[in-house]
Tab-separated table of C-alpha atoms in Angstrom:
chain	number	residue	atom	x	y	z
H	21	UNK	CA	0.000	0.000	0.000
H	22	UNK	CA	2.858	2.378	0.761
H	23	UNK	CA	4.304	1.646	-2.680
H	24	UNK	CA	0.946	2.097	-4.424
H	25	UNK	CA	0.276	5.480	-2.791
H	26	UNK	CA	3.951	6.568	-2.754
H	27	UNK	CA	4.119	6.810	1.040
H	28	UNK	CA	7.621	7.094	2.531
H	29	UNK	CA	10.868	7.107	0.611
H	30	UNK	CA	11.542	4.183	-1.760
H	31	UNK	CA	14.698	3.150	0.092
H	32	UNK	CA	12.882	3.264	3.440
H	33	UNK	CA	10.147	1.051	2.027
H	34	UNK	CA	12.760	-1.346	0.676
H	35	UNK	CA	14.612	-1.598	4.014
H	36	UNK	CA	11.348	-2.139	5.883
H	37	UNK	CA	10.324	-4.770	3.327
H	38	UNK	CA	13.612	-6.669	3.655
H	39	UNK	CA	13.451	-6.578	7.456
H	40	UNK	CA	9.879	-7.911	7.358
H	41	UNK	CA	10.843	-10.706	4.963
H	42	UNK	CA	13.875	-11.621	7.069
H	43	UNK	CA	11.743	-11.704	10.232
H	44	UNK	CA	9.150	-13.909	8.539
H	45	UNK	CA	11.801	-16.318	7.241
H	46	UNK	CA	13.524	-16.556	10.639
H	47	UNK	CA	10.217	-17.243	12.388
H	48	UNK	CA	9.052	-19.918	9.939
H	49	UNK	CA	12.347	-21.668	9.190
H	50	UNK	CA	14.248	-21.323	12.482
H	51	UNK	CA	12.414	-20.164	15.589
H	52	UNK	CA	9.179	-22.150	15.249
H	53	UNK	CA	10.966	-25.421	14.263
H	54	UNK	CA	13.317	-25.058	17.265
H	55	UNK	CA	10.340	-24.667	19.607
H	56	UNK	CA	8.593	-27.623	17.944
H	57	UNK	CA	11.633	-29.850	18.480
H	58	UNK	CA	11.818	-28.793	22.128
H	59	UNK	CA	8.125	-29.512	22.687
H	60	UNK	CA	8.360	-32.928	20.982
H	61	UNK	CA	11.258	-33.979	23.209
H	62	UNK	CA	9.736	-32.472	26.366
H	63	UNK	CA	8.338	-34.877	28.964
H	64	UNK	CA	6.259	-33.041	31.602
H	65	UNK	CA	5.800	-36.110	33.834
H	66	UNK	CA	9.529	-36.874	34.072
H	67	UNK	CA	11.614	-34.455	36.084
H	68	UNK	CA	14.982	-35.918	34.999
H	69	UNK	CA	16.776	-34.179	37.846
H	70	UNK	CA	19.901	-36.284	37.499
H	71	UNK	CA	20.119	-35.944	33.715
H	72	UNK	CA	22.676	-33.451	32.456
H	73	UNK	CA	21.783	-30.597	30.126
H	74	UNK	CA	23.629	-32.027	27.061
H	75	UNK	CA	21.636	-35.268	27.343
H	76	UNK	CA	18.399	-33.302	27.577
H	77	UNK	CA	19.254	-31.336	24.455
H	78	UNK	CA	20.452	-34.364	22.458
H	79	UNK	CA	17.000	-35.348	21.163
H	80	UNK	CA	15.894	-31.799	20.180
H	81	UNK	CA	19.238	-31.222	18.439
H	82	UNK	CA	18.809	-34.502	16.540
H	83	UNK	CA	15.303	-33.528	15.384
H	84	UNK	CA	16.409	-30.037	14.360
H	85	UNK	CA	19.454	-31.385	12.502
H	86	UNK	CA	17.238	-33.782	10.556
H	87	UNK	CA	14.904	-30.877	9.755
H	88	UNK	CA	17.798	-28.715	8.498
H	89	UNK	CA	19.110	-31.549	6.317
H	90	UNK	CA	15.668	-32.058	4.767
H	91	UNK	CA	15.288	-28.304	4.262
H	92	UNK	CA	18.631	-28.056	2.478
H	93	UNK	CA	17.602	-30.955	0.233
H	94	UNK	CA	14.936	-28.736	-1.330
H	95	UNK	CA	16.411	-27.735	-4.711
H	96	UNK	CA	16.884	-24.075	-5.535
H	97	UNK	CA	14.788	-23.119	-8.537
H	98	UNK	CA	16.645	-20.661	-10.740
H	99	UNK	CA	20.140	-19.223	-10.840
H	100	UNK	CA	21.482	-20.417	-7.488
H	101	UNK	CA	24.899	-18.795	-8.085
H	102	UNK	CA	23.424	-15.288	-7.996
H	103	UNK	CA	21.330	-15.851	-4.847
H	104	UNK	CA	22.155	-14.484	-1.448
H	105	UNK	CA	21.185	-16.243	1.776
H	106	UNK	CA	17.809	-14.508	2.129
H	107	UNK	CA	16.850	-15.179	-1.487
H	108	UNK	CA	17.802	-18.860	-1.195
H	109	UNK	CA	15.740	-19.150	1.993
H	110	UNK	CA	12.817	-17.430	0.258
H	111	UNK	CA	13.015	-19.835	-2.689
H	112	UNK	CA	13.041	-22.898	-0.419
H	113	UNK	CA	10.244	-21.454	1.677
H	114	UNK	CA	8.333	-20.650	-1.511
H	115	UNK	CA	8.486	-24.313	-2.503
H	116	UNK	CA	7.095	-25.295	0.905
H	117	UNK	CA	4.484	-22.546	0.685
H	118	UNK	CA	3.419	-23.646	-2.778
H	119	UNK	CA	3.004	-27.219	-1.535
H	120	UNK	CA	0.971	-25.990	1.452
H	121	UNK	CA	-1.126	-23.695	-0.745
H	122	UNK	CA	-1.777	-26.441	-3.285
H	123	UNK	CA	-2.659	-28.955	-0.571
H	124	UNK	CA	-5.080	-26.591	1.169
H	125	UNK	CA	-6.581	-25.505	-2.157
H	126	UNK	CA	-7.158	-29.080	-3.328
H	127	UNK	CA	-8.646	-30.083	0.011
H	128	UNK	CA	-10.868	-26.999	0.125
H	129	UNK	CA	-12.003	-27.373	-3.485
H	130	UNK	CA	-13.216	-30.953	-3.058
H	131	UNK	CA	-14.691	-30.271	0.393
H	132	UNK	CA	-16.662	-27.262	-0.864
H	133	UNK	CA	-17.843	-28.978	-4.033
H	134	UNK	CA	-18.807	-32.109	-2.073
H	135	UNK	CA	-20.702	-30.096	0.539
H	136	UNK	CA	-22.873	-28.287	-1.984
H	137	UNK	CA	-23.302	-31.481	-4.004
H	138	UNK	CA	-24.751	-33.057	-0.848
H	139	UNK	CA	-26.985	-30.009	-0.457
H	140	UNK	CA	-28.251	-30.538	-3.980
H	141	UNK	CA	-29.175	-34.149	-3.253
H	142	UNK	CA	-31.879	-33.606	-0.634
H	143	UNK	CA	-33.328	-37.114	-0.898
H	144	UNK	CA	-30.947	-38.407	1.756
H	145	UNK	CA	-32.257	-35.700	4.125
H	146	UNK	CA	-35.936	-36.503	3.616
H	147	UNK	CA	-35.984	-39.029	6.470
H	148	UNK	CA	-34.530	-36.655	9.081
H	149	UNK	CA	-37.387	-35.267	11.163
H	150	UNK	CA	-37.775	-33.753	14.603
H	151	UNK	CA	-38.980	-37.134	15.886
H	152	UNK	CA	-35.751	-38.767	14.691
H	153	UNK	CA	-33.675	-36.143	16.486
H	154	UNK	CA	-35.781	-36.535	19.657
H	155	UNK	CA	-35.329	-40.318	19.507
H	156	UNK	CA	-31.560	-39.918	19.101
H	157	UNK	CA	-31.468	-37.512	22.054
H	158	UNK	CA	-33.430	-39.991	24.206
H	159	UNK	CA	-31.063	-42.840	23.285
H	160	UNK	CA	-28.044	-40.677	24.064
H	161	UNK	CA	-29.549	-39.730	27.429
H	162	UNK	CA	-30.040	-43.409	28.314
H	163	UNK	CA	-26.426	-44.178	27.451
H	164	UNK	CA	-25.235	-41.267	29.588
H	165	UNK	CA	-27.391	-42.424	32.507
H	166	UNK	CA	-25.946	-45.941	32.219
H	167	UNK	CA	-22.442	-44.493	32.079
H	168	UNK	CA	-23.080	-42.385	35.182
H	169	UNK	CA	-24.446	-45.444	37.006
H	170	UNK	CA	-21.421	-47.559	36.097
H	171	UNK	CA	-19.071	-44.779	37.224
H	172	UNK	CA	-20.769	-44.678	40.623
H	173	UNK	CA	-20.517	-48.466	40.900
H	174	UNK	CA	-16.818	-48.309	40.053
H	175	UNK	CA	-16.228	-45.627	42.679
H	176	UNK	CA	-18.126	-47.658	45.300
H	177	UNK	CA	-16.134	-50.794	44.462
H	178	UNK	CA	-12.855	-48.877	44.670
H	179	UNK	CA	-13.884	-47.402	48.023
H	180	UNK	CA	-14.785	-50.870	49.319
H	181	UNK	CA	-11.427	-52.284	48.283
H	182	UNK	CA	-9.698	-49.352	49.965
H	183	UNK	CA	-11.510	-49.843	53.295
H	184	UNK	CA	-10.926	-53.616	53.387
H	185	UNK	CA	-7.461	-54.142	51.910
H	186	UNK	CA	-6.546	-57.726	51.198
H	187	UNK	CA	-3.081	-59.263	51.723
H	188	UNK	CA	-0.960	-58.904	48.597
H	189	UNK	CA	0.681	-62.340	48.564
H	190	UNK	CA	0.911	-64.180	45.289
H	191	UNK	CA	-1.846	-66.544	46.348
H	192	UNK	CA	-4.253	-63.747	47.198
H	193	UNK	CA	-3.488	-62.007	43.911
H	194	UNK	CA	-4.125	-65.280	42.062
H	195	UNK	CA	-7.430	-65.804	43.865
H	196	UNK	CA	-8.373	-62.144	43.470
H	197	UNK	CA	-8.011	-62.442	39.728
H	198	UNK	CA	-11.065	-64.708	39.770
H	199	UNK	CA	-13.112	-62.768	42.352
H	200	UNK	CA	-13.218	-59.057	43.212
H	201	UNK	CA	-10.613	-57.814	40.720
H	202	UNK	CA	-12.344	-59.556	37.803
H	203	UNK	CA	-15.506	-57.618	38.638
H	204	UNK	CA	-13.571	-54.335	38.644
H	205	UNK	CA	-11.918	-55.193	35.335
H	206	UNK	CA	-15.245	-56.030	33.714
H	207	UNK	CA	-16.708	-52.807	35.059
H	208	UNK	CA	-13.852	-50.755	33.609
H	209	UNK	CA	-14.284	-52.407	30.224
H	210	UNK	CA	-18.007	-51.707	30.290
H	211	UNK	CA	-17.345	-48.055	31.155
H	212	UNK	CA	-14.865	-47.759	28.273
H	213	UNK	CA	-17.401	-49.240	25.861
H	214	UNK	CA	-20.139	-46.886	27.063
H	215	UNK	CA	-17.848	-43.891	26.640
H	216	UNK	CA	-17.004	-44.878	23.077
H	217	UNK	CA	-20.710	-45.378	22.348
H	218	UNK	CA	-21.506	-41.974	23.855
H	219	UNK	CA	-18.910	-40.247	21.673
H	220	UNK	CA	-20.220	-41.919	18.515
H	221	UNK	CA	-23.871	-41.187	19.334
H	222	UNK	CA	-23.050	-37.559	20.210
H	223	UNK	CA	-21.252	-37.147	16.892
H	224	UNK	CA	-24.160	-38.646	14.972
H	225	UNK	CA	-26.675	-36.463	16.814
H	226	UNK	CA	-24.626	-33.353	16.087
H	227	UNK	CA	-24.454	-34.361	12.425
H	228	UNK	CA	-28.234	-34.850	12.280
H	229	UNK	CA	-28.866	-31.460	13.878
H	230	UNK	CA	-26.522	-29.745	11.431
H	231	UNK	CA	-28.215	-31.363	8.439
H	232	UNK	CA	-31.676	-30.512	9.798
H	233	UNK	CA	-30.629	-26.877	10.336
H	234	UNK	CA	-29.230	-26.793	6.802
H	235	UNK	CA	-32.543	-28.054	5.431
H	236	UNK	CA	-34.490	-25.386	7.307
H	237	UNK	CA	-32.078	-22.690	6.144
H	238	UNK	CA	-32.358	-23.887	2.532
H	239	UNK	CA	-36.106	-23.199	2.606
H	240	UNK	CA	-35.565	-19.474	3.264
H	241	UNK	CA	-34.744	-16.825	0.653
H	242	UNK	CA	-31.270	-16.282	2.073
H	243	UNK	CA	-30.685	-20.029	2.041
H	244	UNK	CA	-31.681	-20.311	-1.613
H	245	UNK	CA	-29.334	-17.459	-2.532
H	246	UNK	CA	-26.558	-19.049	-0.464
H	247	UNK	CA	-27.080	-22.425	-2.132
H	248	UNK	CA	-27.084	-20.859	-5.603
H	249	UNK	CA	-23.810	-19.061	-4.882
H	250	UNK	CA	-22.423	-22.224	-3.330
H	251	UNK	CA	-23.277	-24.291	-6.389
H	252	UNK	CA	-21.511	-21.764	-8.621
H	253	UNK	CA	-18.489	-21.752	-6.316
H	254	UNK	CA	-18.521	-25.550	-6.243
H	255	UNK	CA	-18.537	-25.550	-10.039
H	256	UNK	CA	-15.518	-23.234	-9.990
H	257	UNK	CA	-13.749	-25.597	-7.580
H	258	UNK	CA	-14.407	-28.476	-9.970
H	259	UNK	CA	-13.111	-26.318	-12.821
H	260	UNK	CA	-9.895	-25.655	-10.895
H	261	UNK	CA	-9.342	-29.399	-10.588
H	262	UNK	CA	-9.854	-29.863	-14.329
H	263	UNK	CA	-7.643	-26.842	-15.057
H	264	UNK	CA	-4.770	-28.208	-12.954
H	265	UNK	CA	-5.079	-31.615	-14.611
H	266	UNK	CA	-5.051	-29.943	-18.035
H	267	UNK	CA	-1.976	-27.877	-17.174
H	268	UNK	CA	-0.069	-30.962	-16.061
H	269	UNK	CA	-1.193	-32.869	-19.156
H	270	UNK	CA	-0.025	-30.065	-21.457
H	271	UNK	CA	3.260	-29.916	-19.550
H	272	UNK	CA	3.722	-33.674	-19.946
H	273	UNK	CA	3.057	-33.706	-23.699
H	274	UNK	CA	5.147	-30.567	-24.258
H	275	UNK	CA	2.392	-28.112	-25.232
H	276	UNK	CA	3.225	-25.830	-22.288
H	277	UNK	CA	6.426	-24.996	-20.455
H	278	UNK	CA	6.777	-23.321	-17.092
H	279	UNK	CA	9.669	-20.921	-16.492
H	280	UNK	CA	12.639	-22.616	-14.867
H	281	UNK	CA	14.506	-19.536	-13.659
H	282	UNK	CA	13.716	-16.826	-11.165
H	283	UNK	CA	15.000	-14.071	-13.354
H	284	UNK	CA	14.577	-10.462	-12.403
H	285	UNK	CA	11.176	-9.001	-13.058
H	286	UNK	CA	11.016	-7.729	-16.636
H	287	UNK	CA	8.365	-5.300	-15.461
H	288	UNK	CA	10.977	-3.303	-13.588
H	289	UNK	CA	10.301	0.438	-13.636
H	290	UNK	CA	11.482	1.929	-16.824
H	291	UNK	CA	10.231	4.638	-19.135
H	292	UNK	CA	10.965	2.637	-22.279
H	293	UNK	CA	10.035	-0.938	-21.507
H	294	UNK	CA	6.634	-2.468	-21.300
H	295	UNK	CA	5.297	-4.896	-18.807
H	296	UNK	CA	5.904	-8.150	-20.634
H	297	UNK	CA	7.520	-10.660	-18.370
H	298	UNK	CA	7.035	-13.998	-16.817
H	299	UNK	CA	5.201	-12.391	-13.933
H	300	UNK	CA	2.222	-11.487	-16.105
H	301	UNK	CA	0.952	-14.916	-17.115
H	302	UNK	CA	-2.656	-15.011	-18.357
H	303	UNK	CA	-5.304	-15.875	-15.764
H	304	UNK	CA	-7.537	-18.914	-15.939
H	305	UNK	CA	-10.614	-18.990	-18.177
H	306	UNK	CA	-13.276	-18.171	-15.578
H	307	UNK	CA	-11.248	-15.402	-13.932
H	308	UNK	CA	-10.489	-13.917	-17.344
H	309	UNK	CA	-14.181	-13.948	-18.244
H	310	UNK	CA	-15.082	-12.271	-14.941
H	311	UNK	CA	-12.409	-9.625	-15.488
H	312	UNK	CA	-13.764	-8.965	-18.976
H	313	UNK	CA	-17.294	-8.607	-17.589
H	314	UNK	CA	-16.041	-6.106	-15.022
H	315	UNK	CA	-14.409	-4.072	-17.790
H	316	UNK	CA	-17.740	-3.967	-19.667
H	317	UNK	CA	-19.655	-2.509	-16.715
H	318	UNK	CA	-20.628	1.122	-17.463
H	319	UNK	CA	-18.806	3.644	-15.320
H	320	UNK	CA	-15.709	1.449	-14.822
H	321	UNK	CA	-13.163	2.552	-17.442
H	322	UNK	CA	-10.773	-0.367	-17.877
H	323	UNK	CA	-8.497	-1.211	-20.765
H	324	UNK	CA	-7.785	-4.761	-21.888
H	325	UNK	CA	-4.485	-4.965	-19.982
H	326	UNK	CA	-6.143	-3.565	-16.865
H	327	UNK	CA	-8.915	-6.150	-17.238
H	328	UNK	CA	-6.241	-8.864	-17.141
H	329	UNK	CA	-4.920	-7.414	-13.880
H	330	UNK	CA	-8.448	-7.423	-12.429
H	331	UNK	CA	-8.839	-11.033	-13.593
H	332	UNK	CA	-5.653	-12.031	-11.745
H	333	UNK	CA	-6.948	-10.368	-8.586
H	334	UNK	CA	-10.269	-12.201	-8.984
H	335	UNK	CA	-8.386	-15.483	-9.429
H	336	UNK	CA	-6.341	-14.778	-6.292
H	337	UNK	CA	-9.541	-13.927	-4.387
H	338	UNK	CA	-11.253	-17.159	-5.475
H	339	UNK	CA	-8.220	-19.264	-4.557
H	340	UNK	CA	-8.159	-17.451	-1.213
H	341	UNK	CA	-11.810	-18.393	-0.643
H	342	UNK	CA	-10.974	-22.035	-1.372
H	343	UNK	CA	-8.027	-21.941	1.027
H	344	UNK	CA	-10.116	-20.225	3.722
H	345	UNK	CA	-12.702	-22.996	3.482
H	346	UNK	CA	-9.979	-25.589	4.084
H	347	UNK	CA	-8.392	-23.525	6.880
H	348	UNK	CA	-11.817	-23.466	8.545
H	349	UNK	CA	-11.774	-27.268	8.620
H	350	UNK	CA	-8.206	-27.195	9.979
H	351	UNK	CA	-9.225	-24.787	12.752
H	352	UNK	CA	-12.181	-26.998	13.664
H	353	UNK	CA	-9.826	-29.985	13.915
H	354	UNK	CA	-7.368	-28.004	16.049
H	355	UNK	CA	-10.254	-26.943	18.301
H	356	UNK	CA	-11.274	-30.570	18.776
H	357	UNK	CA	-7.695	-31.506	19.665
H	358	UNK	CA	-7.515	-28.695	22.201
H	359	UNK	CA	-10.810	-29.787	23.761
H	360	UNK	CA	-9.839	-33.452	23.954
H	361	UNK	CA	-6.326	-33.096	25.344
H	362	UNK	CA	-5.421	-31.341	28.553
H	363	UNK	CA	-1.657	-31.452	28.019
H	364	UNK	CA	-0.224	-27.999	27.523
H	365	UNK	CA	2.618	-29.435	25.419
H	366	UNK	CA	0.264	-30.780	22.737
H	367	UNK	CA	-1.716	-27.544	22.808
H	368	UNK	CA	1.407	-25.440	22.291
H	369	UNK	CA	2.649	-27.763	19.534
H	370	UNK	CA	-0.679	-27.543	17.675
H	371	UNK	CA	-0.667	-23.747	17.896
H	372	UNK	CA	2.938	-23.589	16.651
H	373	UNK	CA	2.086	-25.768	13.651
H	374	UNK	CA	-0.906	-23.550	12.901
H	375	UNK	CA	1.241	-20.392	13.163
H	376	UNK	CA	3.841	-21.888	10.812
H	377	UNK	CA	1.097	-22.851	8.382
H	378	UNK	CA	-0.381	-19.349	8.388
H	379	UNK	CA	3.037	-17.731	7.928
H	380	UNK	CA	3.816	-19.966	4.962
H	381	UNK	CA	0.433	-19.174	3.438
H	382	UNK	CA	1.130	-15.446	3.899
H	383	UNK	CA	4.365	-15.704	1.929
H	384	UNK	CA	2.652	-17.704	-0.831
H	385	UNK	CA	-0.049	-15.040	-1.056
H	386	UNK	CA	2.595	-12.310	-1.378
H	387	UNK	CA	4.242	-14.234	-4.218
H	388	UNK	CA	0.884	-14.532	-5.967
H	389	UNK	CA	0.313	-10.800	-5.469
H	390	UNK	CA	3.404	-10.230	-7.609
H	391	UNK	CA	1.450	-11.465	-10.626
H	392	UNK	CA	-1.587	-9.368	-9.716
H	393	UNK	CA	0.139	-6.019	-9.227
H	394	UNK	CA	2.879	-5.442	-11.803
H	395	UNK	CA	5.333	-2.658	-11.001
H	396	UNK	CA	4.766	0.804	-12.328
H	397	UNK	CA	6.653	2.467	-15.168
H	398	UNK	CA	7.607	5.655	-13.353
H	399	UNK	CA	11.310	4.987	-13.439
H	400	UNK	CA	13.708	4.544	-10.605
H	401	UNK	CA	15.858	1.796	-9.197
H	402	UNK	CA	14.916	-1.712	-8.218
H	403	UNK	CA	14.245	-0.715	-4.627
H	404	UNK	CA	11.033	1.043	-5.709
H	405	UNK	CA	9.360	-2.241	-6.753
H	406	UNK	CA	9.061	-4.421	-3.686
H	407	UNK	CA	7.423	-7.405	-5.385
H	408	UNK	CA	10.385	-7.777	-7.760
H	409	UNK	CA	12.446	-9.023	-4.789
H	410	UNK	CA	10.179	-12.078	-4.496
H	411	UNK	CA	10.491	-15.205	-6.657
H	412	UNK	CA	8.171	-15.381	-9.657
H	413	UNK	CA	5.096	-17.485	-8.909
H	414	UNK	CA	5.050	-19.046	-12.393
H	415	UNK	CA	8.317	-20.845	-11.590
H	416	UNK	CA	6.405	-22.890	-8.995
H	417	UNK	CA	3.264	-23.299	-11.123
H	418	UNK	CA	3.752	-26.996	-11.839
H	419	UNK	CA	4.361	-27.671	-8.122
H	420	UNK	CA	1.056	-25.991	-7.261
H	421	UNK	CA	-0.823	-27.915	-9.961
H	422	UNK	CA	0.687	-31.240	-8.894
H	423	UNK	CA	0.017	-30.798	-5.164
H	424	UNK	CA	-3.441	-29.387	-5.889
H	425	UNK	CA	-4.352	-32.415	-7.996
H	426	UNK	CA	-2.890	-34.937	-5.524
H	427	UNK	CA	-4.658	-33.285	-2.580
H	428	UNK	CA	-7.931	-33.154	-4.500
H	429	UNK	CA	-7.645	-36.835	-5.443
H	430	UNK	CA	-6.850	-37.950	-1.889
H	431	UNK	CA	-9.686	-35.827	-0.468
H	432	UNK	CA	-12.131	-37.179	-3.023
H	433	UNK	CA	-11.124	-40.760	-2.198
H	434	UNK	CA	-11.458	-40.066	1.537
H	435	UNK	CA	-14.919	-38.500	1.175
H	436	UNK	CA	-16.058	-41.384	-1.027
H	437	UNK	CA	-14.833	-43.990	1.480
H	438	UNK	CA	-16.449	-42.039	4.321
H	439	UNK	CA	-19.763	-42.051	2.482
H	440	UNK	CA	-19.488	-45.774	1.743
H	441	UNK	CA	-18.733	-46.613	5.380
H	442	UNK	CA	-21.784	-44.688	6.543
């Protein structure tokens, strides 16, 4: 924004930009992995008072060394001889970010398309009524009452064994295995089975309530509009899958070639050159059509090249919506983990992984913004175009298409198996 509105000096913007990039790289590639290794090796129940500090740090150092070796195995895309340390780290992190972005996009595309496809097929919801939900609630209440009764019986049996302790010779333990202790063991097994049944019935009841609420919402005007927009968005998600498969097919047969170097941006500010570089690749078909429609709206003066820029921004916005839908599922899963576990170590580890994921996604979004906002032609040095310091997104295009397609295929197989098991 400072570059677009010419706020601050160009060199000040460049220094601030480099410091921000360096901070982001250090957080994602160094600080967060170090904390993750420490949390993995940490044992809160073992004090290890007699263990020396080098022995305590041996396991975290081993994990971090393995991580560094794997990170350095990521090949540098482009002219590695001309790269400094920050640029090399950005390229490696861009590969990881592209994989993360493609994975989240593929997962979100299939999840969104599958959700609205289920909404379209309302026959499977016809049997869900208020009586069915009331019956499920009554059954769940009976299971919870039985579980509460068995817990009280287990507490009473434990209290009885505490008040009348038996001799702990081998003979008494052998006899107790066939008397009082067998009853306690059977009671514990029954309690474990009731708890598993309660979890499954609670999950099914929650699923029934959600589907019933979705049916009621679909009958309203807002629900119909939401479903119509969702079906269109689901169709776009399906189109993205086909588009990625087509790109990989054309790459395999030789009809299309992705750039293999991270050359400097050919859209660098100059009074004589035009913006014709690898950073201005054409958008996809649907985004291009939407950009053309925007340019045809009266009162919005846009030229053909400006319509292409709008189309790239629309494409970035749609991909962001797909990723946000998958991040929503990730956040729900993290919330379930935090509710189930009470260990602060697992909670901190989950939050660190989520922070690393969001930071990587932020960098991938910045690299995509390079294609959406080409530099201006006002002249000046390279420090006035901040996006030219980032790697070109088209260099990683085949990685995004491959991970997107693999993630979409795995998600589709998982949803199909889940539906078959139900």
